[in-house]
């Protein structure tokens, strides 16, 4: 590796260490301190493990994470399969509806579920008896939250297929099930493992759903909340925070084990898979996708009803008055702040994540450094927003930190978003870079073309789809994020997602719905622009 | 002193030795083929010469200068890969220009002229504005070659450049590459596992097996006097049989054949034969159950009225007999 | 030989690089978290200066010279008051002090307190406004509050301000336990609002699984309710816990916000929400079919208070704001939303049929503060695994 590359690699690692390990260290070191700040060893852990509620929280967390993951993996797979391996109608439409949940603040998911399954809910009115508050509600909400992630990853994996394998199987008279279990599943096993861990970790650390719908159902994430924002016991909060890192570390280890055996890729000779006609299969999948989409569209319907009627459900007169927001929540200004913050996050986050992935994937030598870099990239998935938020305060607000001037500005919000949502962009970028010919680097070296030029002229343009994907992911998530930002936004810079939480807390559902609708609009617009841009670049490159 | 010298190169990946004390000499303007079965370390050797891989031990001298730790960019070579590694987002001309731009010395017009020149050389002038995906495999291969030679490198490295092509195209391109290489007089190292390719194209062949060099020499030397049974067997066909404490080896086409005993004094039973166009190969069994194969022209096969299970008489000319010490017999 | 040296050389570069990387990041991390010593010094120094400033402000109080009051500046105020109240109150403040810009950070009591505590080393807020007194006591314990006697502090009832000679925090209003009852849903259970009047009424078997209450571990309202019940039933007896255990049988869930039980009752998601008065009254005003019931035995309560943050340089405008925040003009505003204000009341309360002051139990704040940890841990042990028990 050349000095310039090494310098860049070190700079990236140092930067990422600074915004991740620095804050985490300043929070998690408190796990070993007592209330007075003196060293307590493992006493806090002993206390926490000694309390009877712990085993309950751990069991509950594992339980809901596991069930959620199972459902999301199955649903996400079936949905992606329908879009990639059947001839059903309406694929373009279904592709969009699957993403609705990530366009909306999580509060809206909960609202939708209450309107559906709550004591006064539509389905409850039809006689569906459920206990929304507790395990059932959390799992439903987590499924809505993790489904789009699972779906997106499966679509990418299922879109590429080697038609020759299926033709060979056909010629041998292999049954449909045989082909499915013999070709399709083995082909995407790496993705299945990845999706499993992503969904599991997201559900494991999510706090939004348990807070709104959890009732008395304790999970580790509510334990953190109770410690930090209820009893103001940062030490115990840090203890729980370290426990939440476990699945990410495990998945990192498992991921290494899997990827070392993941040599099979679709090679250049692969032929396109021709999907065979099968009316009943298309019909079954169509019904399935329609049902899932209907659930998500219902969320939007709830928003429209809430935002555009005087007082739902008692006064259904149409009005636009809910769009004039209270000044204390930042008013409409918070919406533009959100746009600005999301744009900055998307621009800088995309650049950082892509360059970071490039350095991990396309350089060689210094294996230890790169292994460390990959671990850094895997951790953020496991960081609950609250941990990011509080640790950023401890770290960046310290007087001795030369960077403390960014505290309370948009910069710290952008940094926290880049960190908080880093894992998925990193996976996307890595996946895309893996597909590029490894010899590009060798060729450009032989031609004395600098790696920088190769990156700008070849690697980045060829990964444009992934770059756009990452941009969109960062933008959309920054628009709806609450958990980390709630600790970090400054008095002069309020954001829309926080405003929605406040409106909802104040019982002003209509304003919350109106603001959510505005967020939905911009997110759909960004997604649309992405689809358009991706189509153009694909036409140009492929 | 040779133009390109590889001295005692050693390379290990994890615990596996890929190159064990490998040395080679390449003269200026030569086309040298590194030939060997897959996994013998030939591509790694090429990458070490390119500077794309670092050797664990040994040195590489280019033009008398120690280049062992020189970065690839400073070695001034061109390279063509099996996958071609053409940049899919650039046209053929764009791919070539991409490397030229960084020569820095050339002006706009000179660059254009150079692109025209190399495109003419590889006969792709009318495809200059096409993207790689719009070209056939052979055209992509030539585009990659054009890109490699455009910056006028002092040596050229070809990593299995023809193995992804179908037979007809491959044969034609062999000739084209060889012609361009001769015209430019550029020192070239080509890695291949195809012995026919090596025999037809190379000035010198380096045969590798199990991380070591088995033999280096002209195609004729390597074919006529294979240094080891491995080389003998890997290049062309070879009969082995034990005799008087040594192992004898003879090429099938060297054996003379007749219907009746006479000058041909070894009796053999025909087990079967293959018609191969101009030639016919006969599989026979010598007394003592040693198998042997013989190549004769198909005309001659007609003359003797070849048929299965018949008896033939062979003559094994002493001057073409190669003898190996017996432990090597076990290798076959 | 040569290559061996090369390998060694590479290894050395690698080691150095990693060492530098770790050293840099560790250095920054450590400097960020362990600047404690230096900070305490500067905090102490700041405290000293602030004491001097206090004396000055007391003298200025004594000489009663409002002319010295800052009328311009920019301050950051953290608050747990409701959004709409903040908007309304600030409009009035700015009408009087148009040149003072007040930047507000509003969050629920838990989050705002956690933020204040996390920012301890480098306070961002100039003043805290309308935040639970229990939080104020924690901040005060951590030495984060600056003693300051706002103008007119004498009018504040003694139990509504900190017991320091120069108060570190000053209360403005109080909020209290109330049952928010959804009349439509109650009717379905065959009960009438008149059947729900006391704590004991919540134990009716018809209400099993129809009550939602806030979790004292994550909500101030939950805590004041539990603390209120324990005091009512006898501070040092088990009677309070016996009652809570029976109540637990009827509770459907404990939620993490004080106002949420009221909202859930309003939406029909539960029949009775154990919440606080204002939360229910505002739902009722919105048109929800709820009645706000104050238990006849009395309500647990807590107050919301204001304080000046201890900082290196204290914005004079923050003092102006705190002065205004307990002025008659402000109290008139608070009175609209809260039954009890810190200057005492005039007995006229919107939305309340009874005199809410008489509703409040005698709250022993010292006992509550001293027993807080015990109460919470005992509560967790007994009830905080509701769903697991099912």
Coordinates of C-alpha atoms in Angstrom, one line a residue, chain A residues 1 6 9-11 13-15 17-18 21-22 25-26 29-30 35 52-53 56 59-60 114-115 117-121 131-134 207 210-218 222-223 225-232 234 311 314 326-329 364-369 372 390 393-404 407-408 485-492 494 498-499 502-509, chain C residues 10 13-15 17-18 21-22 24-26 28-35 39 42 74-78 82-87 103-115 117-124 134-135 138 142 182 185 188 209-210 215-219 252-257 259-260 263-264 266-270 282-283 286-289 310-312 372 376-377 380-381 384-388:
Chain A
X1 CA 0.0 0.0 0.0
X6 CA -2.2 4.5 4.1
X9 CA -6.9 4.8 5.5
X10 CA -5.5 6.1 8.8
X11 CA -7.3 9.4 8.5
X13 CA -10.1 5.2 10.7
X14 CA -9.0 8.0 13.1
X15 CA -12.0 10.1 12.1
X17 CA -12.7 6.2 15.8
X18 CA -13.2 9.8 16.9
X21 CA -15.2 5.1 19.9
X22 CA -14.6 8.5 21.5
X25 CA -15.8 5.3 25.5
X26 CA -16.9 8.4 27.4
X29 CA -16.5 3.9 30.8
X30 CA -19.2 5.1 33.2
X35 CA -22.5 7.4 41.3
X52 CA -34.8 -10.0 38.9
X53 CA -36.1 -7.7 36.2
X56 CA -37.1 -10.8 32.1
X59 CA -35.7 -12.9 27.7
X60 CA -38.3 -10.4 26.3
X114 CA -53.6 1.8 17.3
X115 CA -56.1 2.8 14.6
X117 CA -55.7 -3.0 16.5
X118 CA -56.4 -0.6 19.4
X119 CA -59.4 -1.0 21.6
X120 CA -61.3 1.3 19.2
X121 CA -59.4 0.1 16.1
X131 CA -53.8 -7.3 23.0
X132 CA -52.0 -4.6 21.1
X133 CA -50.1 -3.2 24.1
X134 CA -47.3 -5.5 24.9
X207 CA -36.8 1.8 21.6
X210 CA -41.6 -0.6 23.1
X211 CA -42.0 2.9 24.4
X212 CA -45.2 3.6 22.5
X213 CA -46.8 0.2 22.5
X214 CA -44.8 -1.8 25.0
X215 CA -47.0 -1.2 28.0
X216 CA -45.4 -3.2 30.8
X217 CA -43.4 -5.4 28.5
X218 CA -39.8 -4.7 29.5
X222 CA -36.8 0.5 27.8
X223 CA -34.4 -0.4 30.6
X225 CA -34.6 4.7 28.9
X226 CA -35.7 4.1 32.5
X227 CA -32.1 4.3 33.7
X228 CA -31.1 7.4 31.8
X229 CA -34.3 9.4 31.5
X230 CA -36.2 8.1 34.5
X231 CA -33.7 7.6 37.2
X232 CA -30.9 9.6 35.6
X234 CA -26.0 7.1 33.6
X311 CA -61.0 16.5 14.6
X314 CA -65.6 13.3 15.5
X326 CA -47.1 25.8 16.7
X327 CA -44.0 28.0 16.9
X328 CA -42.7 26.3 20.0
X329 CA -42.1 23.1 18.1
X364 CA -4.6 -4.6 0.3
X365 CA -2.1 -5.0 3.0
X366 CA -2.5 -3.9 6.6
X367 CA -5.1 -6.6 7.3
X368 CA -5.2 -5.7 11.0
X369 CA -6.1 -2.1 10.3
X372 CA -10.5 -3.0 12.8
X390 CA -26.1 10.8 25.3
X393 CA -23.2 14.9 24.7
X394 CA -20.6 13.5 27.1
X395 CA -17.9 13.5 24.4
X396 CA -18.5 16.7 22.4
X397 CA -19.8 18.9 25.1
X398 CA -16.7 18.3 27.3
X399 CA -14.8 21.5 27.7
X400 CA -11.6 19.8 27.1
X401 CA -12.7 18.5 23.7
X402 CA -11.4 20.9 21.0
X403 CA -14.4 20.0 18.9
X404 CA -17.0 21.2 21.5
X407 CA -22.2 21.1 20.0
X408 CA -25.7 22.4 19.5
X485 CA -31.3 13.8 17.8
X486 CA -33.6 14.4 20.7
X487 CA -30.6 14.8 23.0
X488 CA -28.6 16.8 20.6
X489 CA -30.7 19.4 18.8
X490 CA -29.9 23.0 19.7
X491 CA -32.4 25.6 20.9
X492 CA -32.0 27.4 17.6
X494 CA -35.2 22.2 15.8
X498 CA -38.8 15.9 17.0
X499 CA -41.6 18.3 16.4
X502 CA -43.9 16.7 20.7
X503 CA -47.1 17.1 18.8
X504 CA -48.0 13.5 19.5
X505 CA -47.0 13.8 23.1
X506 CA -49.2 16.9 23.5
X507 CA -52.1 15.0 22.0
X508 CA -52.0 17.1 18.8
X509 CA -52.4 14.1 16.5
Chain C
X10 CA 6.8 -3.2 6.8
X13 CA 5.5 0.8 9.8
X14 CA 2.4 -1.1 10.6
X15 CA 3.1 -1.1 14.3
X17 CA 0.7 3.4 12.3
X18 CA -1.5 1.4 14.6
X21 CA -4.0 5.7 15.5
X22 CA -4.7 4.3 18.9
X24 CA -4.6 9.8 18.8
X25 CA -8.0 8.4 19.3
X26 CA -7.4 7.4 22.9
X28 CA -8.9 12.6 22.3
X29 CA -11.3 10.3 24.0
X30 CA -9.5 10.7 27.3
X31 CA -9.1 14.4 27.1
X32 CA -12.8 14.5 26.4
X33 CA -13.9 12.4 29.3
X34 CA -11.3 12.9 32.0
X35 CA -11.0 16.6 32.0
X39 CA -13.3 21.3 35.2
X42 CA -13.0 26.0 37.0
X74 CA -30.1 36.0 23.9
X75 CA -30.6 33.1 26.2
X76 CA -31.3 29.4 26.0
X77 CA -34.0 28.0 28.2
X78 CA -34.7 24.3 28.8
X82 CA -46.2 21.8 27.2
X83 CA -45.5 23.1 23.7
X84 CA -48.6 25.2 23.3
X85 CA -48.1 26.7 26.8
X86 CA -44.5 27.7 25.9
X87 CA -45.7 29.4 22.7
X103 CA -34.3 29.9 22.5
X104 CA -36.3 27.1 23.9
X105 CA -35.5 23.4 24.1
X106 CA -38.6 21.6 25.2
X107 CA -38.6 17.9 26.1
X108 CA -40.4 15.6 28.5
X109 CA -39.2 15.9 32.1
X110 CA -37.1 12.8 31.8
X111 CA -35.3 13.7 28.6
X112 CA -34.7 17.3 29.6
X113 CA -33.3 16.3 32.9
X114 CA -31.1 13.6 31.4
X115 CA -29.8 16.2 28.9
X117 CA -27.2 16.1 33.6
X118 CA -25.3 14.9 30.6
X119 CA -24.3 18.4 29.8
X120 CA -23.1 19.0 33.3
X121 CA -19.5 19.7 32.3
X122 CA -20.4 22.5 29.9
X123 CA -24.0 23.7 30.5
X124 CA -25.8 24.8 27.4
X134 CA -37.7 16.5 41.9
X135 CA -35.4 17.1 38.9
X138 CA -31.1 16.3 41.5
X142 CA -24.9 17.9 41.5
X182 CA -63.7 7.6 29.6
X185 CA -66.2 2.9 27.9
X188 CA -70.0 -0.4 28.7
X209 CA -57.3 -4.7 32.9
X210 CA -58.9 -1.4 32.1
X215 CA -44.4 3.9 35.3
X216 CA -42.7 5.8 38.2
X217 CA -39.3 4.8 36.9
X218 CA -39.8 6.7 33.7
X219 CA -42.4 9.3 34.5
X252 CA -53.4 -3.2 32.1
X253 CA -50.0 -1.5 31.6
X254 CA -47.6 1.0 33.0
X255 CA -46.5 3.5 30.3
X256 CA -43.5 5.6 30.1
X257 CA -45.1 9.1 30.0
X259 CA -49.8 12.3 30.1
X260 CA -50.2 9.1 28.1
X263 CA -54.5 10.4 26.1
X264 CA -55.2 6.6 26.1
X266 CA -59.5 9.9 25.7
X267 CA -58.9 7.6 22.7
X268 CA -60.8 4.8 24.4
X269 CA -57.7 2.7 24.6
X270 CA -58.3 2.3 28.3
X282 CA -57.0 19.5 27.9
X283 CA -58.3 16.2 26.5
X286 CA -60.5 18.8 22.8
X287 CA -63.8 17.0 22.8
X288 CA -62.8 13.7 24.2
X289 CA -65.6 11.8 26.1
X310 CA -24.3 27.6 37.0
X311 CA -22.1 28.8 34.2
X312 CA -18.8 30.6 33.7
X372 CA -36.9 7.8 46.2
X376 CA -38.4 2.8 42.9
X377 CA -36.4 -0.3 43.4
X380 CA -39.5 -2.5 40.1
X381 CA -39.2 -5.6 42.1
X384 CA -42.1 -4.0 36.7
X385 CA -42.3 -7.4 35.1
X386 CA -46.0 -7.3 34.5
X387 CA -46.1 -9.1 31.2
X388 CA -43.6 -11.7 32.4

